[in-house]
Coordinates of C-alpha atoms in Angstrom, one line a residue:
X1211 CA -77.8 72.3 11.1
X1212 CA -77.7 70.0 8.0
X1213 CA -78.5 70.0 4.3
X1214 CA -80.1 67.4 4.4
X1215 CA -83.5 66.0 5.8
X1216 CA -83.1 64.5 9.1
X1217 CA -84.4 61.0 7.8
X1218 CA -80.8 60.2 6.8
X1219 CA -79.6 57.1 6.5
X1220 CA -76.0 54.9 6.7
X1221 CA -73.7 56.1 4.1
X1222 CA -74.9 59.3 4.0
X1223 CA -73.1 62.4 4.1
X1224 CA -74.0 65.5 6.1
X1225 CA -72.6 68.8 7.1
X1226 CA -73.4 69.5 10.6
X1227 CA -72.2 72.0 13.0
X1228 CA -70.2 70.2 16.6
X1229 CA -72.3 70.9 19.6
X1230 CA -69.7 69.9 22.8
X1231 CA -67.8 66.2 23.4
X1232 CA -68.6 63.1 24.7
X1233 CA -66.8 61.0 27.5
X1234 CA -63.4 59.7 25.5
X1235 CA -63.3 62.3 23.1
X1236 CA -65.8 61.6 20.6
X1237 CA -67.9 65.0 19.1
X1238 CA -71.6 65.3 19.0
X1239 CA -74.1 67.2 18.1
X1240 CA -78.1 66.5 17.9
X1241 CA -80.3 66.7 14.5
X1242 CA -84.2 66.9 14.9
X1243 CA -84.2 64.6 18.5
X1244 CA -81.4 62.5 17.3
X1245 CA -77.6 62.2 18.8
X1246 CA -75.2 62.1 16.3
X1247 CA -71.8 61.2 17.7
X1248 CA -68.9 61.6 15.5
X1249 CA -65.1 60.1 15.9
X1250 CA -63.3 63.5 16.6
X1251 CA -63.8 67.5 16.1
X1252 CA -63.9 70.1 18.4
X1253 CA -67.0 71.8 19.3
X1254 CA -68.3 74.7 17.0
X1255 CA -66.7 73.3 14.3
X1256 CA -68.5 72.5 10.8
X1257 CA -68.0 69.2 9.3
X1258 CA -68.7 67.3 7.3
X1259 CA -69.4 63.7 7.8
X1260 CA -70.6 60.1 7.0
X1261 CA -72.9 58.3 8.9
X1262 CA -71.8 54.7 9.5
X1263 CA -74.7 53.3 12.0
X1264 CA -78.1 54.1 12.8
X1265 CA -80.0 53.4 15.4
X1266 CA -83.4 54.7 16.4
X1267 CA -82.0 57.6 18.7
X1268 CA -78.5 58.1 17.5
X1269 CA -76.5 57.6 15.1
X1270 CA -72.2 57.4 14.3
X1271 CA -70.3 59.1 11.6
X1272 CA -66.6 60.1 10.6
X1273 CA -65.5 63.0 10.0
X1274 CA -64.5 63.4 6.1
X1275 CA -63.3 67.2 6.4
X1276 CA -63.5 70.8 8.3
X1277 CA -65.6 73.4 6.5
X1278 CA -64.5 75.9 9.4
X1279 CA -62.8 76.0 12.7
X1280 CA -64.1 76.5 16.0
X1281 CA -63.9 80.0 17.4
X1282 CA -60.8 78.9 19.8
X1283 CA -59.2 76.2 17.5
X1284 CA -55.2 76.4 18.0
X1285 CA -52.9 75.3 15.1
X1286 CA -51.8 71.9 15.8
X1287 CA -48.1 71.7 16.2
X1288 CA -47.7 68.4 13.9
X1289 CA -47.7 68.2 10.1
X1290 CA -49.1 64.7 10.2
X1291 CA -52.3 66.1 12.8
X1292 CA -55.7 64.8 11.5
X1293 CA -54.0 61.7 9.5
X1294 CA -51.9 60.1 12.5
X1295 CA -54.4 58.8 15.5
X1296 CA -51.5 59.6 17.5
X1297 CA -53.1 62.9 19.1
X1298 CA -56.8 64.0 19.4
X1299 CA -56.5 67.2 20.7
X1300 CA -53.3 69.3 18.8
X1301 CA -56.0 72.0 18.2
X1302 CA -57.4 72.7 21.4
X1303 CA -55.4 74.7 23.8
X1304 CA -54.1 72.6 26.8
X1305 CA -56.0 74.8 29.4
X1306 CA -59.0 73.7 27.4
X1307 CA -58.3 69.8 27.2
X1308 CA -58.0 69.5 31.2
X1309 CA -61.6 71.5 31.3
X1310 CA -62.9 68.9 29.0
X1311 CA -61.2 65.9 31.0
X1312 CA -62.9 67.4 34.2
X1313 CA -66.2 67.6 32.5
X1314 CA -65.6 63.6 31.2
X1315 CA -64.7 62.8 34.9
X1316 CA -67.4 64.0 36.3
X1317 CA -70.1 63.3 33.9
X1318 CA -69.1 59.6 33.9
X1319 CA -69.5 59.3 37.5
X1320 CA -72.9 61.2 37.6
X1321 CA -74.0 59.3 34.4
X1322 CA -72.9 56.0 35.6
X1323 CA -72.4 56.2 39.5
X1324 CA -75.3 58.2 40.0
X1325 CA -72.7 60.2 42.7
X1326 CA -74.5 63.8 42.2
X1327 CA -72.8 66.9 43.6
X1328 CA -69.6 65.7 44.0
X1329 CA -66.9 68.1 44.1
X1330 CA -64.4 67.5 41.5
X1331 CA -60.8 68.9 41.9
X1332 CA -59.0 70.6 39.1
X1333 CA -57.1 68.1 37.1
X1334 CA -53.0 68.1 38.3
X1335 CA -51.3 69.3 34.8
X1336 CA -48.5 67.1 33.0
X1337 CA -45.5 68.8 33.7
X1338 CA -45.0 68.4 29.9
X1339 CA -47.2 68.5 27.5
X1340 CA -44.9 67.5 24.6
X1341 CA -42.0 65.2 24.6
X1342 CA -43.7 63.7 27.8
X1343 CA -43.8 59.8 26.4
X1344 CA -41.3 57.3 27.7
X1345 CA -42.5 54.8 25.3
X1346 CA -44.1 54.7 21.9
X1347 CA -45.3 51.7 20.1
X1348 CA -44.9 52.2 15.7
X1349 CA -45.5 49.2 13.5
X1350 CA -44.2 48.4 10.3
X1351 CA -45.8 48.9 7.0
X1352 CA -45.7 49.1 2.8
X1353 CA -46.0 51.7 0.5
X1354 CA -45.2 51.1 -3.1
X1355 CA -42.4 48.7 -2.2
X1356 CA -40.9 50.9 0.3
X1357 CA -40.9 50.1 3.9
X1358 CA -42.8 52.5 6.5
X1359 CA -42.4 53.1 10.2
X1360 CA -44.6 55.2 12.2
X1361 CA -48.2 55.1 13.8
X1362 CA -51.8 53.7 12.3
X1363 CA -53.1 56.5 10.4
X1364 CA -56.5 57.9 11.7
X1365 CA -59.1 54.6 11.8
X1366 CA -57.2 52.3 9.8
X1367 CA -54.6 49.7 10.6
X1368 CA -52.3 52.2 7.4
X1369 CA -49.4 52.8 9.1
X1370 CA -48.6 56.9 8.5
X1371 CA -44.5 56.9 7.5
X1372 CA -43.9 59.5 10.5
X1373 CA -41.7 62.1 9.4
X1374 CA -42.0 64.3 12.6
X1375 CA -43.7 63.6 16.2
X1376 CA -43.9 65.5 19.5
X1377 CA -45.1 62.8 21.9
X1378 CA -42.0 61.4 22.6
X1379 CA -38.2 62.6 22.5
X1380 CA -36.2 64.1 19.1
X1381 CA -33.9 61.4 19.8
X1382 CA -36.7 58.9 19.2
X1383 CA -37.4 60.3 15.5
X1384 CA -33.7 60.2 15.8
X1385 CA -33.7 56.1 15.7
X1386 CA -37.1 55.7 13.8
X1387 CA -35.0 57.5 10.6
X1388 CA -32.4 55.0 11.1
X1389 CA -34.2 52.1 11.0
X1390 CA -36.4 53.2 8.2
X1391 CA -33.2 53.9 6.1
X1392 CA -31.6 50.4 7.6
X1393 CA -34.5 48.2 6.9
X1394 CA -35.3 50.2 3.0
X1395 CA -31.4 49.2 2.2
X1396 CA -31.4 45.5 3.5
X1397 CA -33.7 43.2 1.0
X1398 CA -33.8 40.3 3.1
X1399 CA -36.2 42.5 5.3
X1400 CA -39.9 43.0 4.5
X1401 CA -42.8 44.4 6.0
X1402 CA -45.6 42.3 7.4
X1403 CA -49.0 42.5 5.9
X1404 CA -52.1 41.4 8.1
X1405 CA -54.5 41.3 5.4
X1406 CA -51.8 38.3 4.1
X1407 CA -50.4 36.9 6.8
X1408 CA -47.2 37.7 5.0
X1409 CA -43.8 39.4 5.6
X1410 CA -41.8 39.9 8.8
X1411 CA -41.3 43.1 10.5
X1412 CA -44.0 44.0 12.5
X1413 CA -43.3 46.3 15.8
X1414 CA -40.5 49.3 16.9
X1415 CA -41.2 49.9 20.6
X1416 CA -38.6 52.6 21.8
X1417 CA -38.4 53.0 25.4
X1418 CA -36.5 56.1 27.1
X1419 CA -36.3 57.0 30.8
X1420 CA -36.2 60.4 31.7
X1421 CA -33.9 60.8 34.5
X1422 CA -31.3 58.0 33.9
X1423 CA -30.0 58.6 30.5
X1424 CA -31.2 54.8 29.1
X1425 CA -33.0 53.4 25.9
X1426 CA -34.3 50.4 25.0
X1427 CA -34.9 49.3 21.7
X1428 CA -37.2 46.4 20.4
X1429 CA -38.0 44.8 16.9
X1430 CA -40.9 42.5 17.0
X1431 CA -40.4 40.1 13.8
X1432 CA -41.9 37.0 12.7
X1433 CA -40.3 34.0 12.0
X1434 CA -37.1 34.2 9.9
X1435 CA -38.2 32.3 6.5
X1436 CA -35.2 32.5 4.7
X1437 CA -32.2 30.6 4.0
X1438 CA -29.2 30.7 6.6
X1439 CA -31.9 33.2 8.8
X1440 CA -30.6 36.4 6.6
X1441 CA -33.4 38.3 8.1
X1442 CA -32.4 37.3 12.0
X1443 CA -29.2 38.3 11.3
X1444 CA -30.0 41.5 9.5
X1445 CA -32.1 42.1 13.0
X1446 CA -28.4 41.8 15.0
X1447 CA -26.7 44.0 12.5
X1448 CA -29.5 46.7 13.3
X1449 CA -29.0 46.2 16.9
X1450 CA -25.1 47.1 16.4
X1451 CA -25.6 50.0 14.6
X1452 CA -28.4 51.6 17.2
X1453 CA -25.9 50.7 19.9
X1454 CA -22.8 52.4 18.1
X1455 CA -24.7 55.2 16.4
X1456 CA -27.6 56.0 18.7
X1457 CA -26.2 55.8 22.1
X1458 CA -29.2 52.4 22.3
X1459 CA -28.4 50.8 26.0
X1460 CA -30.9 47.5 25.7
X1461 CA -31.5 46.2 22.0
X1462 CA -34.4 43.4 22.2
X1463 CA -35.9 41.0 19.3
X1464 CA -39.1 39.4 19.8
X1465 CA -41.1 36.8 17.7
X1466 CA -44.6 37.1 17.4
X1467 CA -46.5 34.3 15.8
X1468 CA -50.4 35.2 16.1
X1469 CA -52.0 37.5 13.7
X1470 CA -53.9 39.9 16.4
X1471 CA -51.7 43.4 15.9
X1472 CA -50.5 43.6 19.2
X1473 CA -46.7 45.0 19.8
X1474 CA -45.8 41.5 22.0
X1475 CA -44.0 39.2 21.6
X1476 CA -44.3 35.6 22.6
X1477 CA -40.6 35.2 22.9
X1478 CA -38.1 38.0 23.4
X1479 CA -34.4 37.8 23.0
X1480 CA -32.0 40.3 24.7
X1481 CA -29.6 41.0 21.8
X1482 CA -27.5 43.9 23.8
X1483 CA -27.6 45.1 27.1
X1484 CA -29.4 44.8 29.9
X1485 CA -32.7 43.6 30.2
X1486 CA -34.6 46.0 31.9
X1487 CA -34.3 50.3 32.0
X1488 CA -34.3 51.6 35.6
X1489 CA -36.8 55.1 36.1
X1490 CA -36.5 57.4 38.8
X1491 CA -39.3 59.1 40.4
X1492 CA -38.6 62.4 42.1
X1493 CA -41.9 63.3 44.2
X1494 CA -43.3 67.0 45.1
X1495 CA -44.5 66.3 48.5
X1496 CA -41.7 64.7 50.1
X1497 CA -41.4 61.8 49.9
X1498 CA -38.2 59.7 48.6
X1499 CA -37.6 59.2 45.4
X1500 CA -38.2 56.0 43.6
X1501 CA -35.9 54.1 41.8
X1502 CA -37.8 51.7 39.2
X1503 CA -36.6 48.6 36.9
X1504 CA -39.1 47.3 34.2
X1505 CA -38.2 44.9 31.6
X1506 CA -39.4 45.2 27.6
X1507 CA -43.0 43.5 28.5
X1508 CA -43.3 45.4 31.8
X1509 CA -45.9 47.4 32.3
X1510 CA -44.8 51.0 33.4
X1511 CA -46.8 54.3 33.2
X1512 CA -45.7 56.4 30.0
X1513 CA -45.6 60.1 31.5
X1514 CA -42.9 59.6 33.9
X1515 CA -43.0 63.2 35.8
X1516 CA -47.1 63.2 35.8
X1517 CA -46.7 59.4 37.0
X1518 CA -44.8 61.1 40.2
X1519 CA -47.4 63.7 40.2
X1520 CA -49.6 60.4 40.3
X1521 CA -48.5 58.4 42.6
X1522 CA -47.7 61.3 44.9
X1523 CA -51.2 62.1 44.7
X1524 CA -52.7 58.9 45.4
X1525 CA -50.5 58.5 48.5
X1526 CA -51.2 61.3 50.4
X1527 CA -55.4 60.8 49.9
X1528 CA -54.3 57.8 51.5
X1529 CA -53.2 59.3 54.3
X1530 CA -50.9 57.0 55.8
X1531 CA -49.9 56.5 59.5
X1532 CA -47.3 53.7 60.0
X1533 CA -49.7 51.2 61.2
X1534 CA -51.8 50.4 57.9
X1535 CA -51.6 47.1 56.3
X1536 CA -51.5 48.0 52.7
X1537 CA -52.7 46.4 49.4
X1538 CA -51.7 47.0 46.4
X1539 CA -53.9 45.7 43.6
X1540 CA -52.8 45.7 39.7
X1541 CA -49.2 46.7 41.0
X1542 CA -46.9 46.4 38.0
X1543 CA -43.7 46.6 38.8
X1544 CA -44.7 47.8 42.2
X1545 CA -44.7 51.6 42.0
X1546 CA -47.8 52.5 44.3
X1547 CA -46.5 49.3 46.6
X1548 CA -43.4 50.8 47.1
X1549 CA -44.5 54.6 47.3
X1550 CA -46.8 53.5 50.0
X1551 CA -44.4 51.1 51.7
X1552 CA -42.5 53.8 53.8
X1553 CA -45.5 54.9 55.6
X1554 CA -47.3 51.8 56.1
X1555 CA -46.8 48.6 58.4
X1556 CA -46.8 46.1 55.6
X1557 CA -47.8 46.4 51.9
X1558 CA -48.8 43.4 49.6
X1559 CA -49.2 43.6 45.8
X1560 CA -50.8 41.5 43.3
X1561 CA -50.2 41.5 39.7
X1562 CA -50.7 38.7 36.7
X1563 CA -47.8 39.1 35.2
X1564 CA -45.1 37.3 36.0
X1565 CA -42.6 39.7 34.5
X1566 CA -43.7 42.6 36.6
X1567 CA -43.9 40.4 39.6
X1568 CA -40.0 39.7 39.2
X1569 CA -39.2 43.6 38.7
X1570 CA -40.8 44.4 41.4
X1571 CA -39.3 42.4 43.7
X1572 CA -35.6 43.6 42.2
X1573 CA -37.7 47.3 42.9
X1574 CA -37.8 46.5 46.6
X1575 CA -34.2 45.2 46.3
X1576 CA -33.1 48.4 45.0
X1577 CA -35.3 50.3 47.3
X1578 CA -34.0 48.8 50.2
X1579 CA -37.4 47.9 50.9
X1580 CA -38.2 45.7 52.7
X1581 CA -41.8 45.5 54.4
X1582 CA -43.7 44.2 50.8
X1583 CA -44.4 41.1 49.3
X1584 CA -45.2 40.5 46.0
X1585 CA -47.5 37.6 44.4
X1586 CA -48.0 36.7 40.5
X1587 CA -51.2 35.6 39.5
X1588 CA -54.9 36.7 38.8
X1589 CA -55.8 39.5 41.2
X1590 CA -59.4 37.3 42.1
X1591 CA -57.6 33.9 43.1
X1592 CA -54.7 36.0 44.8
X1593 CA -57.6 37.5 46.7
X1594 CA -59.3 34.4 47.6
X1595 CA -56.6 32.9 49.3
X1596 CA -54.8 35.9 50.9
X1597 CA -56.1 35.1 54.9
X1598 CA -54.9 39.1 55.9
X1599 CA -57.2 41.9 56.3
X1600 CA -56.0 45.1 55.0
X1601 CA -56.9 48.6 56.5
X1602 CA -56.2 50.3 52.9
X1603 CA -56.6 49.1 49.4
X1604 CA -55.0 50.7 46.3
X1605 CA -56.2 49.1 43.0
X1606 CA -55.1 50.2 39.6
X1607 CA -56.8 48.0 37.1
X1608 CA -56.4 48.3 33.8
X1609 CA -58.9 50.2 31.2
X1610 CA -61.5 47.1 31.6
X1611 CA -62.1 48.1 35.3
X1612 CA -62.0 45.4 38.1
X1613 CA -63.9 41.6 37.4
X1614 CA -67.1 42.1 40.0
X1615 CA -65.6 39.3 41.7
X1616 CA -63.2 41.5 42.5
X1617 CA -65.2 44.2 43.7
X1618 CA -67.4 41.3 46.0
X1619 CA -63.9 40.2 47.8
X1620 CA -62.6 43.3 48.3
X1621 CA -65.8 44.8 49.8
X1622 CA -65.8 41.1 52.2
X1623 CA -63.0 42.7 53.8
X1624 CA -64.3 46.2 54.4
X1625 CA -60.8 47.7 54.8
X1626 CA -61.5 51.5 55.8
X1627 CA -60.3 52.7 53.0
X1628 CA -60.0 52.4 49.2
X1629 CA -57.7 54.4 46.3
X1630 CA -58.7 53.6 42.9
X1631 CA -56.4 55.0 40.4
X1632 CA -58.2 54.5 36.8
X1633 CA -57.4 55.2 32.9
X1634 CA -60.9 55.1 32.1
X1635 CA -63.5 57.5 34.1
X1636 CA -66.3 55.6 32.7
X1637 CA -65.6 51.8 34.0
X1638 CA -63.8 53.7 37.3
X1639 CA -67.4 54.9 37.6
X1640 CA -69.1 51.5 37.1
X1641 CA -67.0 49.9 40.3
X1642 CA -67.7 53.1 42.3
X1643 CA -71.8 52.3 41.7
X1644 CA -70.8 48.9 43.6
X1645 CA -68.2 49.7 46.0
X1646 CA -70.9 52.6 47.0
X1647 CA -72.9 50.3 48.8
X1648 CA -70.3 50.0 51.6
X1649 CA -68.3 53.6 51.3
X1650 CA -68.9 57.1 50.2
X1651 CA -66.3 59.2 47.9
X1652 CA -64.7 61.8 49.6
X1653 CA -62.1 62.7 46.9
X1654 CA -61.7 62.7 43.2
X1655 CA -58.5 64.5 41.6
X1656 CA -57.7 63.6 37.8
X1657 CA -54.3 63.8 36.9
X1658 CA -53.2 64.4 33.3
X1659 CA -50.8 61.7 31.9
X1660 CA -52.0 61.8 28.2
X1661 CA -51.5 66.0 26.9
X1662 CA -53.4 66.1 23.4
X1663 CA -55.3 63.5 24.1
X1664 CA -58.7 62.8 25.4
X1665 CA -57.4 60.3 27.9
X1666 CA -57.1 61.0 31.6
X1667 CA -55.5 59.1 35.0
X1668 CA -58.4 59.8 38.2
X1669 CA -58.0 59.1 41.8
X1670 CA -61.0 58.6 43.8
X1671 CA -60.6 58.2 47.7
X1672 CA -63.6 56.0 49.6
X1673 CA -63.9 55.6 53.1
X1674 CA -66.1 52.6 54.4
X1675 CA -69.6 54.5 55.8
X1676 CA -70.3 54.2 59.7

């Protein structure tokens, strides 16, 4: 319903009733044969909203406020819920987001695929559904001459000053008050602004493991300005004081030149400690556990019990013999690769990075494993001049989905089997359409890494057709 005539137009506000949610969490609800999808909500809530686009079949609005709830709205656990775009889903019961992750699984790969009737398996739960992050990324910001630390608030690059947060551990609001009071009460330090170009701190990326008792701290700055580098070594003296105070194992500063707000840096110095954190994965299904390094830049999976759950998963749909020459595409640091590598003849892995190349070699070294090999560089060129056939492929591309060169090589060597572990249903879906010319899916199970979110991990198992 609205209260206004359906010829609306951009910047106009309406109040409309949520009808259900679209793949990635976005709400919707339809007006007089047009789709209006809106950033968030739940379904059978009334909104109100502002329409930012319009096209000649749908249209896009925010949500400017709730007029009422929907019948089985929850009350969000966070004080900063609805202003932080840290969670999606605080208000919806968990049992009710992994319904809704389903649905987006399976509606992607019907939409996109055009694989009807498949039978989708009940997404495996987080073992936590708060507290469950090993890392969090907060960026720096200014309010009124004070200094803020915390997350973007809801689409805007405002950074919300986080007084509480349930994602990750206590002990990471723990160290995000200490640097908020250390950096209010040292002047040399400012906060960078990236509608000026101006100021210097930028990133706090905490890092805990979950099993081994470790944290990793890192400060991504831009260049020291001042005279006799009072801001660098106000950097060091924060590093001491995390280290005495806060129990911090691995304190990092890295310099990030380019304006793009990304929490990287193009040079990293290790200020204290080691240079890596080492995870261990305990599995359900017996397997051995998994010891795993991963340095600051590292890519590693941020639920670390629901990435056991995960790999687990994805190893027995392999269904490994022994004999199987493995691949591992998109490894990391080498986690599937080295889950697999017990029950296979020989696994290779491929990765860009040369950072997660080197910890996963040290990964096999720690392992004891000793039946992989590990190569840096793009995952098409690696392919194109890798002269072994493999019977199983596991690929774990990032959100983009594989290049369709990709795809073309891989299917070129018809191994009899493929695992495609994805972050994104939708461009998971996309390959699948291709890859379906050769083999037919025979599982999907989604696995929850991301509770009060709208974001879901899927495996989908294809065996070449006969």
């Amino acid at each position: 319903m609205t209260t206004k005539d359906s010829q609306f137009a951009k910047g106009d506000t309406l109040t409309v009733t949520i009808d259900t949610l679209a793949t990635g969490g976005k709400a919707l609800t339809r007006l007089d044969g047009m789709v209006i999808f809106m950033d968030r909500g739940l379904p059978g809530q009334t909104v109100e909203v502002k329409i930012t686009k319009k096209k000649k079949r749908f249209a896009e609005a925010v949500l400017s406020k709730v007029i009422s709830d929907a019948p089985d709205q929850i009350t969000p656990r966070c004080g900063h819920f609805g202003t932080c775009g840290g969670c999606l889903w605080q208000n919806m019961e968990y049992s009710k987001q992994l319904e809704w992750k389903k649905r987006f699984v399976s509606d992607s790969l019907s939409r996109i695929a055009g694989a009807q009737d498949l039978e989708i398996n009940d997404p495996i739960p987080s073992p936590d559904t708060f507290y469950y992050r090993n890392k969090m990324e907060f960026a720096f910001g200014d309010k009124q001459g004070d200094i803020t630390v915390g997350l973007r608030r809801y689409g805007t690059h405002n950074v919300v000053d986080l007084q509480e947060c349930y994602l990750q551990t206590e002990h990471t609001m723990e160290i995000l008050d200490l640097v908020r009071e250390f950096v209010n009460s040292t002047p040399a330090l400012t906060a960078y602004d990236p509608n000026t170009r101006r100021g210097y701190l930028r990133f706090l990326v905490i890092r805990e493991t979950k099993h081994t008792n470790q944290c990793m701290v890192q400060i991504i700055t831009c260049k020291d300005t001042t005279n006799g580098d009072q801001q660098h070594r106000a950097i060091r003296q924060l590093g001491q004081l995390l280290q005495e105070r806060m129990n911090v194992t691995t304190f990092i500063h890295s310099l990030r030149t380019h304006t793009s707000q990304v929490a990287y840096g193009e040079k990293t110095y290790v200020v204290l400690g080691q240079k890596s954190l080492t995870e261990v994965l305990s599995f359900e299904n017996g397997m051995p556990s998994l010891s795993l390094a991963s340095h600051a830049d590292g890519f590693f999976q941020v639920n670390t019990d629901a990435t056991a759950r995960l790999y687990g998963t994805a190893i027995d749909l392999a269904e490994l013999s022994g004999t199987e020459k493995v691949w591992d595409l998109y490894c990391g640091v080498g986690g599937i690769a080295l889950s697999a590598a017990p029950n296979a003849s020989e696994v290779f892995g491929m990765e860009i990075t040369p950072q997660a190349i080197a910890s996963a070699n040290e990964n096999a070294k720690i392992n004891n494993i000793e039946n992989v090999r590990f190569v840096s560089g793009d995952v098409r060129s690696a392919l194109e001049n890798e002269s072994s056939k493999p019977d199983v492929v596991f690929v774990d591309p990032p959100r983009s989905g594989m290049n369709q060169e990709v795809v073309d090589l891989i299917m070129e060597r018809t191994p009899q089997r493929i695992i495609y572990v994805s972050c994104d249903p939708a461009t998971q879906a996309r390959d699948i359409a291709t890859l379906s010319a050769l083999y037919t899916v025979t599982a999907v199970q989604p696995v929850d890494l991301f509770p009060q979110t709208a974001h879901i991990e899927n495996i989908i198992r294809l065996d070449l057709t006969n």
